[in-house]
Coordinates of N, CA, C and O in Angstrom, one line a residue:
X76 N 11.2 14.0 -2.8 CA 10.0 13.6 -3.6 C 9.8 12.1 -3.7 O 10.8 11.4 -3.9
X77 N 8.6 11.7 -3.4 CA 8.4 10.2 -3.5 C 8.3 9.7 -4.9 O 7.8 10.4 -5.8
X78 N 8.7 8.5 -5.1 CA 8.6 7.9 -6.4 C 7.2 7.4 -6.8 O 7.0 6.7 -7.7
X79 N 6.2 7.7 -5.9 CA 4.9 7.3 -6.1 C 3.9 8.4 -5.6 O 4.3 9.3 -5.0
X80 N 2.6 8.2 -5.9 CA 1.6 9.1 -5.5 C 0.4 8.3 -4.9 O -0.1 7.5 -5.6
X81 N 0.1 8.6 -3.6 CA -1.0 7.9 -3.0 C -2.3 8.5 -3.5 O -2.4 9.7 -3.4
X82 N -3.2 7.7 -4.1 CA -4.4 8.2 -4.7 C -5.6 8.0 -3.7 O -6.5 8.8 -3.8
X83 N -5.5 7.0 -2.8 CA -6.6 6.7 -1.9 C -6.1 5.9 -0.8 O -5.1 5.2 -0.9
X84 N -6.7 6.1 0.4 CA -6.3 5.4 1.6 C -7.6 5.0 2.4 O -8.4 5.9 2.6
X85 N -7.7 3.8 2.8 CA -8.9 3.3 3.5 C -8.4 2.7 4.8 O -7.6 1.8 4.8
X86 N -9.0 3.1 5.9 CA -8.8 2.5 7.2 C -10.0 1.6 7.5 O -11.1 2.1 7.6
X87 N -9.8 0.3 7.6 CA -10.8 -0.7 7.8 C -10.7 -1.2 9.3 O -9.7 -1.8 9.6
X88 N -11.8 -1.0 10.1 CA -11.7 -1.4 11.5 C -12.1 -2.8 11.7 O -12.1 -3.3 12.8
X89 N -12.5 -3.6 10.6 CA -13.0 -4.9 10.8 C -12.4 -6.0 9.9 O -13.0 -7.1 9.8
X90 N -11.3 -5.7 9.3 CA -10.8 -6.7 8.3 C -10.2 -7.9 9.1 O -9.3 -7.8 9.9
X91 N -10.9 -9.1 9.0 CA -10.4 -10.3 9.6 C -10.2 -10.1 11.1 O -9.3 -10.7 11.7
X92 N -11.0 -9.3 11.7 CA -10.9 -9.1 13.2 C -9.8 -8.2 13.6 O -9.6 -8.0 14.8
X93 N -9.1 -7.6 12.6 CA -8.0 -6.7 12.9 C -8.1 -5.5 12.0 O -8.5 -5.6 10.9
X94 N -7.7 -4.3 12.6 CA -7.7 -3.1 11.8 C -6.7 -3.1 10.7 O -5.6 -3.6 11.0
X95 N -7.0 -2.6 9.6 CA -6.0 -2.6 8.5 C -6.1 -1.2 7.8 O -7.1 -0.4 8.0
X96 N -5.1 -0.9 7.0 CA -5.0 0.3 6.2 C -4.6 -0.1 4.8 O -3.6 -0.8 4.6
X97 N -5.4 0.3 3.8 CA -5.1 0.0 2.4 C -4.7 1.3 1.7 O -5.5 2.3 1.8
X98 N -3.6 1.3 1.1 CA -3.1 2.5 0.3 C -3.1 2.1 -1.2 O -2.5 1.1 -1.6
X99 N -3.8 2.9 -2.0 CA -3.8 2.7 -3.4 C -2.9 3.8 -4.0 O -3.1 5.0 -3.6
X100 N -2.0 3.5 -4.8 CA -1.0 4.5 -5.3 C -0.5 4.1 -6.7 O -0.7 3.0 -7.2
X101 N 0.0 5.2 -7.4 CA 0.6 5.0 -8.7 C 2.1 5.1 -8.6 O 2.7 6.0 -7.9
X102 N 2.8 4.2 -9.3 CA 4.2 4.1 -9.4 C 4.6 3.7 -10.7 O 4.1 2.6 -11.2
X103 N 5.5 4.4 -11.4 CA 5.9 4.0 -12.8 C 4.8 3.8 -13.7 O 4.7 2.8 -14.4
X104 N 3.7 4.6 -13.6 CA 2.6 4.6 -14.4 C 1.7 3.3 -14.3 O 1.0 2.9 -15.2
X105 N 1.9 2.6 -13.1 CA 1.1 1.5 -12.8 C 0.3 1.7 -11.5 O 0.8 2.4 -10.6
X106 N -0.8 1.1 -11.4 CA -1.7 1.2 -10.2 C -1.4 0.0 -9.2 O -1.4 -1.1 -9.6
X107 N -1.2 0.4 -8.0 CA -0.9 -0.6 -6.9 C -1.8 -0.4 -5.8 O -2.4 0.7 -5.5
X108 N -2.0 -1.5 -5.0 CA -2.7 -1.5 -3.7 C -2.0 -2.3 -2.7 O -1.6 -3.4 -3.0
X109 N -1.7 -1.7 -1.6 CA -1.0 -2.4 -0.5 C -1.8 -2.3 0.8 O -2.3 -1.2 1.1
X110 N -2.1 -3.4 1.5 CA -2.8 -3.4 2.7 C -1.9 -3.8 3.8 O -1.1 -4.8 3.7
X111 N -1.9 -3.0 4.9 CA -1.1 -3.1 6.1 C -1.9 -3.4 7.3 O -3.1 -3.0 7.3
X112 N -1.4 -4.1 8.3 CA -2.0 -4.2 9.6 C -1.9 -2.8 10.2 O -0.8 -2.2 10.2
X113 N -2.9 -2.2 10.7 CA -2.9 -0.9 11.3 C -1.9 -0.8 12.5 O -1.2 0.2 12.6
X114 N -1.9 -1.8 13.3 CA -1.2 -1.8 14.6 C 0.3 -1.6 14.3 O 1.0 -0.8 15.0
X115 N 0.9 -2.4 13.4 CA 2.4 -2.3 13.2 C 2.8 -2.1 11.8 O 4.0 -2.1 11.5
X116 N 1.9 -1.9 10.9 CA 2.1 -1.7 9.5 C 2.9 -2.8 8.8 O 3.6 -2.6 7.8
X117 N 2.6 -4.0 9.3 CA 3.1 -5.2 8.6 C 2.3 -5.4 7.3 O 1.0 -5.2 7.4
X118 N 2.9 -5.8 6.2 CA 2.1 -5.9 5.0 C 1.3 -7.2 5.0 O 1.8 -8.3 5.4
X119 N 0.0 -7.0 4.7 CA -0.9 -8.2 4.6 C -0.9 -8.7 3.2 O -0.8 -9.8 2.9
X120 N -1.0 -7.7 2.2 CA -0.9 -8.1 0.8 C -0.6 -6.9 -0.1 O -0.8 -5.7 0.4
X121 N -0.1 -7.1 -1.3 CA 0.2 -6.0 -2.2 C -0.1 -6.5 -3.6 O 0.2 -7.7 -4.0
X122 N -0.8 -5.6 -4.4 CA -1.2 -6.0 -5.7 C -0.8 -4.9 -6.7 O -0.7 -3.7 -6.4
X123 N -0.6 -5.3 -7.9 CA -0.4 -4.4 -9.1 C -1.5 -4.8 -10.0 O -1.8 -5.9 -10.2
X124 N -2.1 -3.7 -10.6 CA -3.2 -4.0 -11.6 C -2.7 -3.8 -13.0 O -2.2 -2.7 -13.4
X125 N -2.8 -4.9 -13.8 CA -2.3 -4.9 -15.1 C -3.3 -5.6 -16.0 O -3.9 -6.7 -15.6
X126 N -3.6 -5.1 -17.2 CA -4.5 -5.7 -18.2 C -5.8 -6.2 -17.6 O -6.3 -7.3 -17.8
X127 N -6.4 -5.3 -16.7 CA -7.7 -5.6 -16.2 C -7.8 -6.7 -15.1 O -8.8 -7.2 -14.7
X128 N -6.6 -7.0 -14.6 CA -6.6 -8.0 -13.5 C -5.5 -7.6 -12.4 O -4.8 -6.7 -12.7
X129 N -5.5 -8.2 -11.3 CA -4.5 -7.9 -10.3 C -3.6 -9.1 -10.0 O -4.1 -10.3 -10.1
X130 N -2.3 -8.8 -9.9 CA -1.4 -9.9 -9.6 C -0.5 -9.4 -8.4 O -0.4 -8.2 -8.1
X131 N 0.1 -10.3 -7.7 CA 0.9 -9.9 -6.5 C 2.0 -8.9 -7.0 O 2.7 -9.2 -8.0
X132 N 2.2 -7.9 -6.2 CA 3.2 -6.9 -6.6 C 4.5 -7.2 -5.9 O 4.6 -7.7 -4.8
X133 N 5.6 -6.9 -6.7 CA 6.9 -7.0 -6.2 C 7.5 -5.6 -6.1 O 8.1 -5.1 -7.0
X134 N 7.4 -5.0 -4.9 CA 7.9 -3.7 -4.6 C 9.2 -3.7 -3.9 O 9.4 -4.5 -3.0
X135 N 10.0 -2.7 -4.1 CA 11.3 -2.6 -3.5 C 11.1 -2.2 -2.0 O 10.1 -1.6 -1.6
X136 N 12.1 -2.6 -1.2 CA 12.1 -2.3 0.3 C 12.0 -0.8 0.5 O 11.3 -0.3 1.4
X137 N 12.7 0.0 -0.4 CA 12.7 1.4 -0.3 C 11.3 2.0 -0.4 O 10.9 2.9 0.3
X138 N 10.6 1.5 -1.4 CA 9.2 2.0 -1.7 C 8.3 1.6 -0.5 O 7.5 2.4 0.0
X139 N 8.4 0.4 0.0 CA 7.6 -0.1 1.1 C 7.8 0.8 2.3 O 6.9 1.2 3.0
X140 N 9.1 1.0 2.6 CA 9.4 1.8 3.8 C 8.9 3.2 3.7 O 8.4 3.8 4.7
X141 N 9.1 3.8 2.5 CA 8.6 5.2 2.3 C 7.1 5.2 2.4 O 6.5 6.1 3.0
X142 N 6.4 4.2 1.8 CA 5.0 4.1 1.9 C 4.5 4.0 3.3 O 3.5 4.6 3.8
X143 N 5.2 3.2 4.1 CA 4.8 3.0 5.5 C 4.9 4.4 6.3 O 4.0 4.7 7.1
X144 N 5.9 5.1 6.0 CA 6.1 6.4 6.6 C 4.9 7.4 6.3 O 4.4 8.1 7.1
X145 N 4.6 7.4 5.0 CA 3.4 8.2 4.5 C 2.1 7.8 5.2 O 1.3 8.6 5.6
X146 N 1.9 6.5 5.3 CA 0.7 6.0 5.9 C 0.6 6.3 7.4 O -0.4 6.8 7.9
X147 N 1.8 6.2 8.1 CA 1.8 6.6 9.5 C 1.4 8.0 9.7 O 0.6 8.4 10.6
X148 N 1.9 8.9 8.8 CA 1.6 10.3 8.9 C 0.1 10.6 8.7 O -0.5 11.6 9.2
X149 N -0.5 9.8 7.8 CA -1.9 10.0 7.5 C -3.0 9.4 8.4 O -4.1 9.7 8.4
X150 N -2.5 8.4 9.2 CA -3.4 7.7 10.1 C -3.9 8.7 11.2 O -3.1 9.4 11.8

């Protein structure tokens, strides 16, 4: 069982001239958004939404790796 739930996933063919994948998910009752390069799933950015604003997210390596595996399966 994953420690998070993916709520939405967007594949963007034109982000900065490179394809990207953004996964929006819930973890520990907080909303997160992580954008990866589609080619190699390198993280472009990650955000957590708190108090009506977004701040850079600090996610564990385990969650990032698990999220990458889920994104690979869904692409």
